[in-house]
CSV table of C-alpha atoms in Angstrom, one decimal:
chain,number,residue,atom,x,y,z
A,19,UNK,CA,87.5,223.1,141.0
A,20,UNK,CA,84.9,220.5,142.2
A,21,UNK,CA,81.3,221.7,142.0
A,22,UNK,CA,78.8,220.1,144.4
A,23,UNK,CA,75.2,220.7,143.5
A,24,UNK,CA,72.4,220.2,146.0
A,25,UNK,CA,69.1,219.5,144.2
A,26,UNK,CA,66.0,219.9,146.4
A,27,UNK,CA,63.9,216.8,145.6
A,28,UNK,CA,60.5,217.6,144.2
A,29,UNK,CA,61.0,221.4,144.3
A,30,UNK,CA,62.4,222.0,140.8
A,31,UNK,CA,60.8,221.7,137.4
A,32,UNK,CA,61.6,218.6,135.3
A,33,UNK,CA,63.7,220.6,132.9
A,34,UNK,CA,65.7,222.2,135.7
A,35,UNK,CA,66.3,218.8,137.2
A,36,UNK,CA,67.5,217.4,133.9
A,37,UNK,CA,69.8,220.4,133.4
A,38,UNK,CA,71.6,219.5,136.6
A,39,UNK,CA,71.5,215.7,136.5
A,40,UNK,CA,72.5,215.1,132.8
A,41,UNK,CA,75.8,217.1,133.0
A,42,UNK,CA,78.3,214.3,132.9
A,43,UNK,CA,81.6,215.9,134.1
A,44,UNK,CA,84.0,214.4,136.5
A,45,UNK,CA,84.2,217.6,138.6
A,46,UNK,CA,80.4,218.1,138.9
A,47,UNK,CA,78.7,216.1,141.7
A,48,UNK,CA,74.9,216.4,141.9
A,49,UNK,CA,73.0,215.2,145.0
A,50,UNK,CA,69.2,215.1,145.4
A,51,UNK,CA,68.3,216.0,149.0
A,52,UNK,CA,65.1,216.0,151.0
A,53,UNK,CA,63.6,219.3,152.1
A,54,UNK,CA,62.8,222.7,150.6
A,55,UNK,CA,65.3,225.5,149.7
A,56,UNK,CA,65.1,226.9,153.3
A,57,UNK,CA,65.9,223.6,154.8
A,58,UNK,CA,68.7,223.1,152.3
A,59,UNK,CA,70.3,226.4,153.3
A,60,UNK,CA,70.5,225.6,157.0
A,61,UNK,CA,73.4,223.0,156.9
A,62,UNK,CA,75.2,225.2,154.3
A,63,UNK,CA,75.1,228.2,156.6
A,64,UNK,CA,76.3,225.9,159.5
A,65,UNK,CA,79.2,224.7,157.4
A,66,UNK,CA,80.4,228.1,156.5
A,67,UNK,CA,80.1,229.3,160.1
A,68,UNK,CA,82.9,226.7,160.9
A,69,UNK,CA,85.9,228.6,159.6
A,70,UNK,CA,88.4,225.9,160.4
A,71,UNK,CA,86.4,223.3,158.4
A,72,UNK,CA,86.0,225.7,155.5
A,73,UNK,CA,89.7,226.5,155.4
A,74,UNK,CA,90.7,222.8,155.7
A,75,UNK,CA,88.6,221.8,152.8
A,76,UNK,CA,88.9,225.0,150.7
A,77,UNK,CA,85.2,225.5,150.5
A,78,UNK,CA,83.2,228.4,149.0
A,79,UNK,CA,79.5,228.9,148.2
A,80,UNK,CA,78.0,230.3,145.0
A,81,UNK,CA,74.7,231.5,146.5
A,82,UNK,CA,74.2,234.8,148.3
A,83,UNK,CA,75.3,233.4,151.6
A,84,UNK,CA,78.7,234.3,150.1
A,85,UNK,CA,79.2,238.0,150.4
A,86,UNK,CA,81.1,238.0,147.1
A,87,UNK,CA,77.9,237.0,145.3
A,88,UNK,CA,76.3,240.1,146.6
A,89,UNK,CA,79.2,242.2,145.4
A,90,UNK,CA,78.8,240.9,141.9
A,91,UNK,CA,75.1,241.6,142.0
A,92,UNK,CA,75.9,245.2,143.0
A,93,UNK,CA,77.7,245.6,139.7
A,94,UNK,CA,74.6,244.3,137.9
A,95,UNK,CA,72.6,247.3,139.3
A,96,UNK,CA,75.2,249.8,138.2
A,97,UNK,CA,75.4,248.2,134.7
A,98,UNK,CA,71.6,248.3,134.4
A,99,UNK,CA,71.5,251.9,135.5
A,100,UNK,CA,74.0,253.0,132.9
A,101,UNK,CA,72.1,251.2,130.2
A,102,UNK,CA,68.7,252.5,131.2
A,103,UNK,CA,69.3,256.0,132.5
A,104,UNK,CA,67.9,258.5,130.0
A,105,UNK,CA,70.8,260.9,130.5
A,106,UNK,CA,74.1,261.0,132.5
A,107,UNK,CA,74.5,264.7,131.8
A,108,UNK,CA,72.0,266.1,134.3
A,109,UNK,CA,72.3,266.9,138.0
A,110,UNK,CA,71.0,265.2,140.0
A,111,UNK,CA,71.1,262.0,138.0
A,112,UNK,CA,67.7,260.8,136.9
A,113,UNK,CA,66.2,257.9,139.0
A,114,UNK,CA,65.7,254.4,137.4
A,115,UNK,CA,63.2,251.9,138.7
A,116,UNK,CA,64.6,248.4,139.0
A,117,UNK,CA,62.2,245.4,139.4
A,118,UNK,CA,63.9,242.6,141.5
A,119,UNK,CA,62.1,239.2,141.6
A,120,UNK,CA,63.6,237.7,144.7
A,121,UNK,CA,63.5,234.8,147.1
A,122,UNK,CA,66.5,235.1,149.5
A,123,UNK,CA,66.8,238.9,148.8
A,124,UNK,CA,70.4,238.7,147.7
A,125,UNK,CA,69.9,241.0,144.7
A,126,UNK,CA,67.7,243.2,146.9
A,127,UNK,CA,70.6,243.6,149.4
A,128,UNK,CA,72.9,244.4,146.5
A,129,UNK,CA,70.6,247.0,145.1
A,130,UNK,CA,70.1,248.5,148.6
A,131,UNK,CA,73.9,248.8,149.1
A,132,UNK,CA,74.2,250.4,145.6
A,133,UNK,CA,71.6,253.0,146.7
A,134,UNK,CA,73.7,253.8,149.7
A,135,UNK,CA,76.7,254.2,147.4
A,136,UNK,CA,74.8,256.9,145.6
A,137,UNK,CA,73.2,255.0,142.7
A,138,UNK,CA,69.8,256.7,142.1
A,139,UNK,CA,67.7,253.6,141.7
A,140,UNK,CA,64.3,252.7,143.1
A,141,UNK,CA,63.9,249.0,143.9
A,142,UNK,CA,60.6,247.2,143.2
A,143,UNK,CA,60.6,243.9,144.9
A,144,UNK,CA,58.5,241.2,143.3
A,145,UNK,CA,57.6,238.1,145.3
A,146,UNK,CA,55.3,235.2,144.9
A,147,UNK,CA,52.9,233.6,147.4
A,148,UNK,CA,55.8,233.1,149.8
A,149,UNK,CA,55.5,236.8,150.7
A,150,UNK,CA,57.6,237.3,153.9
A,151,UNK,CA,59.5,240.2,152.3
A,152,UNK,CA,56.2,241.9,151.3
A,153,UNK,CA,54.8,241.4,154.9
A,154,UNK,CA,58.0,242.8,156.3
A,155,UNK,CA,58.0,246.0,154.3
A,156,UNK,CA,54.2,246.6,154.6
A,157,UNK,CA,53.6,245.5,158.1
A,158,UNK,CA,56.9,244.9,159.9
A,159,UNK,CA,56.0,241.2,160.1
A,160,UNK,CA,59.1,239.1,159.6
A,161,UNK,CA,57.5,235.8,160.4
A,162,UNK,CA,57.3,232.4,158.8
A,163,UNK,CA,54.1,231.2,157.2
A,164,UNK,CA,52.8,227.7,158.1
A,165,UNK,CA,54.5,226.2,155.1
A,166,UNK,CA,56.3,227.0,151.9
A,167,UNK,CA,53.8,227.3,149.0
A,168,UNK,CA,55.0,225.7,145.8
A,169,UNK,CA,54.8,227.9,142.7
A,170,UNK,CA,56.1,227.9,139.2
A,171,UNK,CA,59.0,230.1,140.3
A,172,UNK,CA,60.6,227.5,142.5
A,173,UNK,CA,63.8,229.5,143.1
A,174,UNK,CA,61.6,232.1,144.8
A,175,UNK,CA,59.8,229.6,147.1
A,176,UNK,CA,61.7,230.7,150.2
A,177,UNK,CA,60.4,231.6,153.6
A,178,UNK,CA,63.7,232.6,155.2
A,179,UNK,CA,65.3,235.4,153.0
A,180,UNK,CA,68.6,235.4,154.9
A,181,UNK,CA,69.8,238.6,153.2
A,182,UNK,CA,67.2,240.6,155.1
A,183,UNK,CA,69.7,240.3,158.0
A,184,UNK,CA,72.1,242.4,156.0
A,185,UNK,CA,69.4,244.9,155.2
A,186,UNK,CA,68.3,245.1,158.8
A,187,UNK,CA,72.0,245.8,159.7
A,188,UNK,CA,72.1,248.6,157.1
A,189,UNK,CA,68.8,250.1,158.2
A,190,UNK,CA,69.9,250.0,161.9
A,191,UNK,CA,72.9,252.2,161.1
A,192,UNK,CA,75.3,249.1,161.0
A,193,UNK,CA,74.3,248.2,164.6
A,194,UNK,CA,75.5,244.6,164.9
A,195,UNK,CA,74.1,244.2,168.4
A,196,UNK,CA,70.6,245.2,167.4
A,197,UNK,CA,70.8,243.0,164.3
A,198,UNK,CA,72.0,240.0,166.4
A,199,UNK,CA,69.2,240.3,168.9
A,200,UNK,CA,66.6,240.5,166.1
A,201,UNK,CA,67.9,237.5,164.2
A,202,UNK,CA,68.4,235.4,167.4
A,203,UNK,CA,64.7,236.0,168.2
A,204,UNK,CA,63.7,235.1,164.7
A,205,UNK,CA,65.7,231.9,164.8
A,206,UNK,CA,64.3,231.0,168.2
A,207,UNK,CA,60.6,231.8,167.6
A,208,UNK,CA,60.4,231.9,163.8
A,209,UNK,CA,58.5,235.2,164.3
A,210,UNK,CA,59.6,238.8,164.5
A,211,UNK,CA,57.8,242.1,164.7
A,212,UNK,CA,60.2,244.8,163.6
A,213,UNK,CA,60.7,247.7,166.1
A,214,UNK,CA,58.8,250.7,165.0
A,215,UNK,CA,61.9,252.8,164.3
A,216,UNK,CA,63.4,250.1,162.1
A,217,UNK,CA,60.1,249.5,160.3
A,218,UNK,CA,59.7,253.2,159.7
A,219,UNK,CA,63.0,253.2,157.8
A,220,UNK,CA,61.8,250.2,155.9
A,221,UNK,CA,58.4,251.4,154.8
A,222,UNK,CA,58.0,255.1,153.9
A,223,UNK,CA,55.0,255.4,151.6
A,224,UNK,CA,55.8,256.0,147.9
A,225,UNK,CA,53.4,257.5,145.4
A,226,UNK,CA,51.4,255.3,143.1
A,227,UNK,CA,49.9,251.8,143.5
A,228,UNK,CA,51.7,248.6,143.8
A,229,UNK,CA,51.0,245.6,141.5
A,230,UNK,CA,48.5,244.3,144.0
A,231,UNK,CA,46.6,247.5,144.1
A,232,UNK,CA,47.7,248.5,147.6
A,233,UNK,CA,49.7,251.6,148.6
A,234,UNK,CA,53.3,250.3,148.4
A,235,UNK,CA,55.8,250.3,151.3
A,236,UNK,CA,59.5,250.9,150.8
A,237,UNK,CA,63.0,250.0,152.0
A,238,UNK,CA,64.3,253.6,151.3
A,239,UNK,CA,63.2,253.7,147.7
A,240,UNK,CA,62.0,250.1,147.7
A,241,UNK,CA,58.5,248.8,147.1
A,242,UNK,CA,57.6,245.2,147.9
A,243,UNK,CA,54.8,243.8,145.8
A,244,UNK,CA,53.4,240.3,145.4
């Protein structure tokens, strides 16, 4: 196995950079590249859309562009539930609230699918100043900000949470055509206002305040808070 690491120049802490650049193994290749995490994801997605190229070079990705990463994260939610549930002897099973700090929303998508499989969890989505997921849940506004805002949580400094496409697909009743139209508009204009019906499924009001003091929204059982 050869591991290719793409390091976004200037967007990682010094210790993170050293962790990646001081590992001296023949099968580990680290490249520092220009651009932020969103710009880094674009060529990776393009490569994996070329199935012939991927097959020829035996490529795989370890981020949540790869569906298998989301499958593994689904198991995390089940494991956490069984560790945290006060009892498994009641019916219905008691709910457990899971806080998901997220950037690209891979772990959020995994939790959402786990919910649909019957796992009684409530997802609290924690974001930083790059708050596109918060705006999507609260206002139906899936649009880019003017620029990525650097924070101490550089892995969350993402404006294009590409796993929201999977969540939109699930919310739309697995309607691929609706999802395709939405994402093509987003890619074309970098701005998308969710249809009312879709947003209503994404943001029923839950009791209690969010961390920012506002009434939280929800992706069926999901609150997005900055």
